[in-house]
Short mmCIF file of C-alpha atoms and ligand atoms in Angstrom, two decimals:
data_model
loop_
_atom_site.label_atom_id
_atom_site.label_comp_id
_atom_site.label_asym_id
_atom_site.label_seq_id
_atom_site.Cartn_x
_atom_site.Cartn_y
_atom_site.Cartn_z
CA UNK T 1 -26.03 10.19 43.56
CA UNK T 2 -24.22 9.89 40.38
CA UNK T 3 -23.07 13.22 38.83
CA UNK T 4 -25.55 12.87 36.19
CA UNK T 5 -28.75 12.46 38.50
CA UNK T 6 -27.45 15.36 40.39
CA UNK T 7 -27.65 17.48 37.12
CA UNK T 8 -31.19 15.98 36.30
CA UNK T 9 -32.27 16.83 39.60
CA UNK T 10 -31.07 20.26 39.42
CA UNK T 11 -32.53 21.14 35.89
CA UNK T 12 -36.08 19.64 36.99
CA UNK T 13 -36.14 21.79 40.10
CA UNK T 14 -35.52 24.89 37.83
CA UNK T 15 -38.16 23.64 35.34
CA UNK T 16 -40.84 23.01 38.13
CA UNK T 17 -40.24 26.05 39.76
CA UNK T 18 -38.86 24.62 42.93
CA UNK T 19 -35.40 26.97 42.36
CA UNK T 20 -35.58 30.19 41.07
CA UNK T 21 -33.61 31.96 38.19
CA UNK T 22 -31.75 34.06 40.82
CA UNK T 23 -30.68 30.83 42.44
CA UNK T 24 -29.54 29.08 39.56
CA UNK T 25 -27.49 32.17 38.67
CA UNK T 26 -25.87 31.94 41.96
CA UNK T 27 -25.39 28.09 41.39
CA UNK T 28 -23.94 28.81 38.22
CA UNK T 29 -21.00 30.54 39.74
CA UNK T 30 -19.99 27.56 41.67
CA UNK T 31 -20.52 25.60 38.64
CA UNK T 32 -18.17 27.75 36.67
CA UNK T 33 -15.13 27.24 39.19
CA UNK T 34 -15.83 23.25 38.65
CA UNK T 35 -15.76 23.34 35.00
CA UNK T 36 -13.02 25.57 34.81
CA UNK T 37 -11.13 22.84 36.99
CA UNK T 38 -12.46 20.19 34.88
CA UNK T 39 -11.20 21.29 31.49
CA UNK T 40 -8.17 22.37 32.79
CA UNK T 41 -7.30 18.77 34.09
CA UNK T 42 -9.06 16.67 31.25
CA UNK T 43 -8.57 18.54 27.83
CA UNK T 44 -5.24 19.10 26.55
CA UNK T 45 -6.10 22.25 24.59
CA UNK T 46 -7.56 23.99 28.04
CA UNK T 47 -5.13 22.63 30.23
CA UNK T 48 -2.58 24.95 28.12
CA UNK T 49 -4.71 27.79 27.29
CA UNK T 50 -5.54 28.13 31.11
CA UNK T 51 -2.03 27.36 32.59
CA UNK T 52 -1.27 31.08 33.12
CA UNK T 53 -4.86 31.89 34.40
CA UNK T 54 -5.07 32.60 37.91
CA UNK T 55 -8.41 30.67 38.72
CA UNK T 56 -9.72 32.01 42.19
CA UNK T 57 -11.27 29.52 44.18
CA UNK T 58 -13.47 32.36 45.70
CA UNK T 59 -16.54 32.55 43.71
CA UNK T 60 -16.98 36.37 44.09
CA UNK T 61 -13.32 36.94 42.64
CA UNK T 62 -13.70 34.70 39.85
CA UNK T 63 -14.24 36.92 37.03
CA UNK T 64 -14.90 35.33 33.42
CA UNK T 65 -13.06 38.41 31.95
CA UNK T 66 -9.61 37.09 33.04
CA UNK T 67 -10.13 33.93 30.91
CA UNK T 68 -9.45 33.83 27.08
CA UNK T 69 -12.17 33.26 24.45
CA UNK T 70 -12.24 30.08 22.38
CA UNK T 71 -12.91 30.78 18.81
CA UNK T 72 -14.32 28.67 16.22
CA UNK T 73 -10.67 29.23 14.39
CA UNK T 74 -9.17 27.33 17.30
CA UNK T 75 -11.67 24.72 17.37
CA UNK T 76 -10.79 23.76 13.61
CA UNK T 77 -7.00 23.93 14.33
CA UNK T 78 -7.25 22.00 17.84
CA UNK T 79 -9.20 19.26 16.41
CA UNK T 80 -9.66 16.46 19.18
CA UNK T 81 -7.38 18.28 21.73
CA UNK T 82 -10.28 20.27 23.10
CA UNK T 83 -12.22 17.28 24.41
CA UNK T 84 -12.38 16.64 28.02
CA UNK T 85 -13.15 12.80 27.43
CA UNK T 86 -11.66 10.13 25.58
CA UNK T 87 -13.66 8.54 22.92
CA UNK T 88 -14.32 5.41 24.87
CA UNK T 89 -16.13 7.38 27.42
CA UNK T 90 -18.40 9.23 25.31
CA UNK T 91 -21.98 8.55 24.29
CA UNK T 92 -21.98 9.38 20.63
CA UNK T 93 -19.87 11.04 18.13
CA UNK T 94 -20.88 13.90 16.04
CA UNK T 95 -19.08 16.48 13.56
CA UNK T 96 -20.04 19.90 12.20
CA UNK T 97 -21.03 19.45 8.66
CA UNK T 98 -17.78 21.60 7.46
CA UNK T 99 -19.47 23.92 5.17
CA UNK T 100 -17.85 26.89 6.70
CA UNK T 101 -14.46 25.40 7.23
CA UNK T 102 -12.75 22.06 8.29
CA UNK T 103 -15.18 20.00 10.32
CA UNK T 104 -14.92 20.08 13.96
CA UNK T 105 -15.35 16.77 16.40
CA UNK T 106 -18.25 17.09 18.50
CA UNK T 107 -18.59 14.21 20.74
CA UNK T 108 -21.26 13.93 23.31
CA UNK T 109 -21.36 12.22 26.59
CA UNK T 110 -24.43 10.99 28.48
CA UNK T 111 -24.59 13.72 30.73
CA UNK T 112 -24.68 16.10 27.62
CA UNK T 113 -27.55 14.29 26.18
CA UNK T 114 -29.32 14.45 29.23
CA UNK T 115 -28.86 17.79 30.49
CA UNK T 116 -29.62 18.92 27.03
CA UNK T 117 -32.57 16.98 26.49
CA UNK T 118 -34.35 17.84 29.41
CA UNK T 119 -35.02 21.14 28.23
CA UNK T 120 -35.86 20.25 24.94
CA UNK T 121 -38.58 17.62 26.56
CA UNK T 122 -40.10 20.21 28.59
CA UNK T 123 -40.39 22.49 25.69
CA UNK T 124 -42.07 19.95 23.36
CA UNK T 125 -44.19 18.64 25.97
CA UNK T 126 -45.77 22.05 26.25
CA UNK T 127 -46.08 22.80 22.95
CA UNK T 128 -47.83 19.60 22.11
CA UNK T 129 -50.23 19.89 25.06
CA UNK T 130 -51.08 23.59 23.77
CA UNK T 131 -51.50 22.56 20.01
CA UNK T 132 -53.10 18.98 20.14
CA UNK T 133 -53.76 18.23 23.67
CA UNK T 134 -51.98 15.09 23.46
CA UNK T 135 -48.73 13.95 22.31
CA UNK T 136 -50.07 11.40 19.71
CA UNK T 137 -49.33 13.55 16.53
CA UNK T 138 -47.00 12.24 13.92
CA UNK T 139 -44.03 14.25 13.79
CA UNK T 140 -41.54 14.36 10.72
CA UNK T 141 -38.04 15.19 11.92
CA UNK T 142 -36.06 16.75 8.68
CA UNK T 143 -32.62 17.50 9.62
CA UNK T 144 -29.60 18.29 7.30
CA UNK T 145 -27.60 15.09 7.62
CA UNK T 146 -26.87 11.58 9.50
CA UNK T 147 -23.92 13.13 11.23
CA UNK T 148 -25.93 15.54 13.02
CA UNK T 149 -26.96 15.32 16.62
CA UNK T 150 -30.50 16.96 15.68
CA UNK T 151 -32.06 13.80 14.56
CA UNK T 152 -31.03 11.96 17.25
CA UNK T 153 -31.98 14.46 19.89
CA UNK T 154 -35.68 14.70 18.44
CA UNK T 155 -36.18 10.90 17.82
CA UNK T 156 -35.18 10.40 21.57
CA UNK T 157 -37.43 13.12 22.78
CA UNK T 158 -40.16 11.82 20.82
CA UNK T 159 -39.65 8.10 22.12
CA UNK T 160 -39.67 9.61 25.67
CA UNK T 161 -42.83 11.61 25.30
CA UNK T 162 -44.54 9.28 23.08
CA UNK T 163 -44.94 11.19 20.11
CA UNK T 164 -44.83 8.94 17.05
CA UNK T 165 -42.32 10.10 14.33
CA UNK T 166 -40.62 9.54 11.15
CA UNK T 167 -37.17 10.78 10.15
CA UNK T 168 -37.18 12.16 6.42
CA UNK T 169 -33.83 13.82 5.06
CA UNK T 170 -35.33 16.16 2.20
CA UNK T 171 -31.60 16.74 0.92
CA UNK T 172 -30.46 13.12 1.28
CA UNK T 173 -30.10 11.60 -2.18
CA UNK T 174 -32.13 8.59 -0.93
CA UNK T 175 -34.92 10.68 0.26
CA UNK T 176 -35.11 14.25 -1.17
CA UNK T 177 -37.75 16.85 -0.63
CA UNK T 178 -40.00 15.36 -3.48
CA UNK T 179 -40.64 12.01 -1.45
CA UNK T 180 -40.39 13.67 1.89
CA UNK T 181 -43.41 15.96 0.67
CA UNK T 182 -45.31 12.39 -0.39
CA UNK T 183 -44.90 10.64 2.86
CA UNK T 184 -46.26 14.11 4.79
CA UNK T 185 -49.03 13.70 2.96
CA UNK T 186 -49.58 10.06 2.89
CA UNK T 187 -48.96 9.62 6.44
CA UNK T 188 -50.85 12.55 7.25
CA UNK T 189 -48.13 14.23 9.19
CA UNK T 190 -49.22 16.71 11.90
CA UNK T 191 -46.00 18.40 13.05
CA UNK T 192 -42.73 19.24 11.18
CA UNK T 193 -39.40 19.81 12.88
CA UNK T 194 -37.28 21.44 10.22
CA UNK T 195 -35.64 24.79 8.96
CA UNK T 196 -37.34 27.61 7.87
CA UNK T 197 -36.14 26.96 4.44
CA UNK T 198 -37.47 23.53 4.19
CA UNK T 199 -40.89 24.65 5.50
CA UNK T 200 -40.97 27.39 2.93
CA UNK T 201 -39.73 24.72 0.10
CA UNK T 202 -42.43 22.29 1.11
CA UNK T 203 -45.16 24.84 0.71
CA UNK T 204 -43.64 25.91 -2.70
CA UNK T 205 -43.58 22.51 -3.73
CA UNK T 206 -47.24 21.79 -2.66
CA UNK T 207 -48.64 24.92 -4.27
CA UNK T 208 -46.81 23.94 -7.57
CA UNK T 209 -48.99 20.93 -7.54
CA UNK T 210 -52.05 22.62 -6.90
CA UNK T 211 -52.08 21.75 -3.03
CA UNK T 212 -52.93 24.34 -0.56
CA UNK T 213 -50.41 23.91 2.34
CA UNK T 214 -53.14 25.31 4.49
CA UNK T 215 -55.46 22.16 3.64
CA UNK T 216 -52.49 19.82 4.83
CA UNK T 217 -52.95 17.84 8.14
CA UNK T 218 -49.71 19.92 9.44
CA UNK T 219 -50.73 21.92 12.35
CA UNK T 220 -47.33 22.62 14.28
CA UNK T 221 -44.11 23.46 13.00
CA UNK T 222 -40.99 23.70 14.90
CA UNK T 223 -38.07 25.67 12.94
CA UNK T 224 -34.41 25.54 13.90
CA UNK T 225 -30.92 25.67 11.89
CA UNK T 226 -31.06 29.04 10.56
CA UNK T 227 -32.22 32.62 11.51
CA UNK T 228 -35.87 32.97 12.17
CA UNK T 229 -37.47 36.30 12.94
CA UNK T 230 -40.68 36.81 14.76
CA UNK T 231 -41.98 37.86 11.23
CA UNK T 232 -40.83 34.66 9.75
CA UNK T 233 -42.55 32.76 12.33
CA UNK T 234 -45.67 34.66 11.53
CA UNK T 235 -45.09 34.02 7.79
CA UNK T 236 -44.71 30.37 8.11
CA UNK T 237 -47.78 29.99 10.36
CA UNK T 238 -49.78 31.96 7.55
CA UNK T 239 -48.60 29.91 4.95
CA UNK T 240 -49.40 26.61 6.64
CA UNK T 241 -52.35 27.75 8.82
CA UNK T 242 -50.45 26.09 11.57
CA UNK T 243 -48.80 27.07 14.88
CA UNK T 244 -45.18 27.87 14.29
CA UNK T 245 -42.27 28.31 16.89
CA UNK T 246 -38.70 27.63 17.45
CA UNK T 247 -37.68 23.94 17.90
CA UNK T 248 -34.41 25.10 19.48
CA UNK T 249 -31.43 27.27 19.52
CA UNK T 250 -28.08 25.54 19.51
CA UNK T 251 -25.48 23.65 17.35
CA UNK T 252 -23.56 20.68 17.30
CA UNK T 253 -20.84 22.38 19.54
CA UNK T 254 -23.00 23.84 22.08
CA UNK T 255 -26.19 21.70 22.36
CA UNK T 256 -29.79 23.16 23.15
CA UNK T 257 -28.92 26.65 24.38
CA UNK T 258 -32.25 27.69 24.17
CA UNK T 259 -35.88 26.25 23.39
CA UNK T 260 -38.97 27.46 21.75
CA UNK T 261 -42.26 28.19 23.63
CA UNK T 262 -45.64 28.42 22.34
CA UNK T 263 -45.37 32.34 22.24
CA UNK T 264 -42.53 32.01 19.66
CA UNK T 265 -39.94 32.90 22.23
CA UNK T 266 -36.44 31.01 22.68
CA UNK T 267 -35.89 30.37 26.36
CA UNK T 268 -32.48 30.03 27.78
CA UNK T 269 -31.56 26.54 29.30
CA UNK T 270 -30.25 28.35 32.54
CA UNK T 271 -28.71 25.80 34.39
CA UNK T 272 -26.24 24.60 31.68
CA UNK T 273 -24.67 27.75 30.43
CA UNK T 274 -23.06 31.36 31.47
CA UNK T 275 -23.72 33.77 28.51
CA UNK T 276 -22.06 36.83 27.76
CA UNK T 277 -23.08 39.21 24.92
CA UNK T 278 -19.93 40.73 23.56
CA UNK T 279 -20.23 44.31 22.47
CA UNK T 280 -19.65 45.00 18.62
CA UNK T 281 -18.43 48.37 17.70
CA UNK T 282 -21.06 50.65 16.04
CA UNK T 283 -24.19 48.51 17.02
CA UNK T 284 -26.91 49.22 19.28
CA UNK T 285 -25.76 48.34 22.92
CA UNK T 286 -28.09 45.56 23.50
CA UNK T 287 -27.25 43.33 20.72
CA UNK T 288 -23.67 41.70 20.62
CA UNK T 289 -21.82 38.50 19.66
CA UNK T 290 -23.21 35.54 21.86
CA UNK T 291 -20.44 34.00 23.87
CA UNK T 292 -21.21 31.00 26.17
CA UNK T 293 -19.30 28.92 28.96
CA UNK T 294 -20.73 25.47 29.02
CA UNK T 295 -21.00 24.56 32.58
CA UNK T 296 -21.93 20.64 32.30
CA UNK T 297 -19.10 18.50 32.79
CA UNK T 298 -19.39 16.37 29.50
CA UNK T 299 -17.24 15.40 26.49
CA UNK T 300 -16.60 18.96 25.27
CA UNK T 301 -17.34 21.76 27.45
CA UNK T 302 -16.20 25.36 25.77
CA UNK T 303 -15.29 28.00 27.75
CA UNK T 304 -15.96 31.67 26.67
CA UNK T 305 -16.86 30.38 23.26
CA UNK T 306 -17.80 32.95 20.51
CA UNK T 307 -20.50 31.62 18.43
CA UNK T 308 -20.15 34.08 15.86
CA UNK T 309 -23.93 34.60 16.44
CA UNK T 310 -25.84 38.23 17.14
CA UNK T 311 -27.88 37.97 20.14
CA UNK T 312 -29.75 39.97 22.85
CA UNK T 313 -31.36 38.95 26.18
CA UNK T 314 -34.29 40.14 27.64
CA UNK T 315 -33.42 40.02 31.47
CA UNK T 316 -36.74 41.12 32.53
CA UNK T 317 -38.62 38.49 30.69
CA UNK T 318 -41.98 37.41 31.83
CA UNK T 319 -43.40 35.15 29.04
CA UNK T 320 -46.90 34.42 28.58
CA UNK T 321 -46.11 30.69 28.50
CA UNK T 322 -44.96 30.72 32.11
CA UNK T 323 -41.23 29.84 31.44
CA UNK T 324 -38.89 31.30 34.25
CA UNK T 325 -35.91 31.36 31.54
CA UNK T 326 -34.82 34.42 30.04
CA UNK T 327 -35.82 35.19 26.44
CA UNK T 328 -32.85 35.10 23.87
CA UNK T 329 -33.26 36.77 20.54
CA UNK T 330 -30.92 35.75 17.76
CA UNK T 331 -30.21 38.32 15.04
CA UNK T 332 -28.13 36.40 12.60
CA UNK T 333 -24.37 36.01 12.22
CA UNK T 334 -21.67 38.44 13.18
CA UNK T 335 -20.52 38.27 9.35
CA UNK T 336 -23.66 38.93 7.66
CA UNK T 337 -23.93 42.33 9.13
CA UNK T 338 -24.24 44.93 6.30
CA UNK T 339 -23.72 48.26 5.70
CA UNK T 340 -26.53 50.23 3.37
CA UNK T 341 -25.88 53.67 2.84
CA UNK T 342 -23.61 54.32 5.56
CA UNK T 343 -25.85 52.24 8.11
CA UNK T 344 -25.20 48.90 9.95
CA UNK T 345 -27.89 46.20 9.51
CA UNK T 346 -28.44 42.92 11.15
CA UNK T 347 -29.95 40.28 8.93
CA UNK T 348 -33.07 39.95 11.31
CA UNK T 349 -33.75 43.92 10.56
CA UNK T 350 -33.55 43.30 6.78
CA UNK T 351 -35.81 40.18 7.35
CA UNK T 352 -38.35 42.03 9.25
CA UNK T 353 -38.40 44.78 7.07
CA UNK T 354 -39.36 42.60 3.76
CA UNK T 355 -41.67 40.57 5.97
CA UNK T 356 -43.45 43.29 7.16
CA UNK T 357 -44.04 44.87 3.62
CA UNK T 358 -45.21 41.45 1.97
CA UNK T 359 -47.34 38.28 3.04
CA UNK T 360 -47.03 34.89 2.35
CA UNK T 361 -43.43 35.10 1.26
CA UNK T 362 -42.22 31.58 0.20
CA UNK T 363 -38.70 32.93 -0.30
CA UNK T 364 -36.47 35.99 -0.55
CA UNK T 365 -33.05 37.14 -1.88
CA UNK T 366 -31.57 40.52 -1.03
CA UNK T 367 -28.85 41.54 -3.35
CA UNK T 368 -27.02 44.80 -2.47
CA UNK T 369 -25.03 46.37 -5.35
CA UNK T 370 -23.50 49.95 -6.12
CA UNK T 371 -24.87 52.23 -8.67
CA UNK T 372 -22.61 53.88 -11.10
CA UNK T 373 -23.29 57.08 -8.82
CA UNK T 374 -21.76 55.57 -6.29
CA UNK T 375 -24.93 55.22 -4.20
CA UNK T 376 -25.80 51.65 -2.46
CA UNK T 377 -28.96 50.10 -4.25
CA UNK T 378 -31.19 47.03 -3.37
CA UNK T 379 -32.51 44.36 -5.61
CA UNK T 380 -34.96 42.25 -3.65
CA UNK T 381 -36.08 39.17 -5.41
CA UNK T 382 -39.34 37.58 -3.81
CA UNK T 383 -41.25 34.52 -4.34
CA UNK T 384 -44.80 34.96 -2.64
CA UNK T 385 -48.60 33.50 -2.71
CA UNK T 386 -49.93 37.27 -2.02
CA UNK T 387 -51.43 38.33 -5.41
CA UNK T 388 -52.55 41.72 -4.65
CA UNK T 389 -48.98 43.65 -4.88
CA UNK T 390 -48.64 47.08 -5.48
CA UNK T 391 -44.88 46.71 -6.38
CA UNK T 392 -44.30 50.59 -6.66
CA UNK T 393 -45.73 51.40 -3.21
CA UNK T 394 -43.62 48.76 -1.56
CA UNK T 395 -40.61 49.89 -3.28
CA UNK T 396 -41.17 53.57 -2.08
CA UNK T 397 -41.58 52.29 1.45
CA UNK T 398 -38.54 50.14 1.58
CA UNK T 399 -36.34 52.84 -0.49
CA UNK T 400 -37.43 55.36 2.38
CA UNK T 401 -36.66 52.97 5.24
CA UNK T 402 -33.03 51.76 3.52
CA UNK T 403 -32.29 55.08 2.47
CA UNK T 404 -31.11 53.23 -0.68
CA UNK T 405 -32.87 52.58 -4.08
CA UNK T 406 -34.99 49.40 -3.63
CA UNK T 407 -36.00 47.48 -6.83
CA UNK T 408 -38.73 44.72 -6.05
CA UNK T 409 -38.94 41.84 -8.47
CA UNK T 410 -41.64 39.18 -7.96
CA UNK T 411 -40.63 35.75 -9.15
CA UNK T 412 -41.72 32.39 -9.56
CA UNK T 413 -38.63 30.80 -8.39
CA UNK T 414 -35.37 32.00 -6.95
CA UNK T 415 -31.94 30.53 -7.83
CA UNK T 416 -31.03 27.16 -6.08
CA UNK T 417 -28.44 28.64 -3.89
CA UNK T 418 -31.20 30.75 -2.22
CA UNK T 419 -33.70 28.21 -2.15
CA UNK T 420 -31.83 25.30 -0.67
CA UNK T 421 -28.71 27.15 0.39
CA UNK T 422 -29.82 27.83 3.89
CA UNK T 423 -30.81 24.25 4.43
CA UNK T 424 -27.52 22.55 2.82
CA UNK T 425 -25.23 24.96 5.10
CA UNK T 426 -27.92 25.81 7.73
CA UNK T 427 -26.46 29.28 7.64
CA UNK T 428 -28.32 32.46 6.28
CA UNK T 429 -28.14 32.48 2.50
CA UNK T 430 -30.55 35.21 1.42
CA UNK T 431 -28.66 38.25 1.85
CA UNK T 432 -25.71 39.03 -0.63
CA UNK T 433 -23.21 41.70 -0.90
CA UNK T 434 -22.02 42.53 -4.59
CA UNK T 435 -20.15 45.58 -3.82
ZN1 ZN M 501 -42.30 31.69 26.59
#
């Protein structure tokens, strides 16, 4: 049996319930010794990085803590040297978009594509079954660029499952959001896979033309690529009158770490990773920086990679969807933690509070400034379909919650950076600190 087949069997056994989560976690310790051996032999970077690390052959004694972290800065510095396979041994080559620094190479071997894809495959099959009762629902795949793995991942899975699809690139100069919206209407697209920013931009575009997105043929939306709180899932679902869940959480670097279910939760691809939540000073205990070790022997396994994302794991998850995987909750980026009136906030907490105060929000911008008195103050700009808004009541409520003066402005549109920023960089673009 090939190594690829062994991994497929392992994953399928977990997904169909033959193997329990506890058993997978035990097997993962075994995979850890293998992957450390693999990268030490094959990756020039890790062979020098792990040279002085005592990798115990006894699984019980092997502690991740003795192994140094891999950071994004290092990835940018070392380029191809991190890879464990030569370019003639890989499946496909991708890169990060480089919006947050020098692009890093993200080659994928067939085993990477296969092991990551099996989880996405199962998740998609379940959601289509729940929403449509069939896979015959035309789906628009809308990613940020052709160099991204995302478009290929979903196209391959759609083909496997018999889901008809159209690839639209709303920010490509050849397509654009206007053309994308026309095709969605003309083709009677039933499902969208896109960032939350695109789902909101499209709704705004339709509303601007006098078309109610709720009357469109779209009945399922998968969001990915940027922070999306449960409140934002509900908000998008309401605006479109469609079911809305996460597509997947992952990146060019780490592949599909978790996939969305019908309950709006993200379930970890348990067989493929060991996950650590690294505590951050001054933050509540269960949220920390997501740090992952990739166990699949592919083109570029990363060891103790600090993702820069804030996350928590619900260890005792028993989700109504029936998945045996734990639930991962993403709360934004570590760099986006802000302090308002002496208290630290995660981007997710800010988004939740805004969306708990307003309905059918098409976009928002949260500008933090300092008053002449030295006190913190917030200007919250919002575009919304909600009409019966009592601005002073909401201002009062948010001012009490943030212990800082909140100035609410309902606007017809937000600046271009806020409206498109999130999908150009696929990062959080809505909270800005001017202090
Ligand atoms: Zn679930």
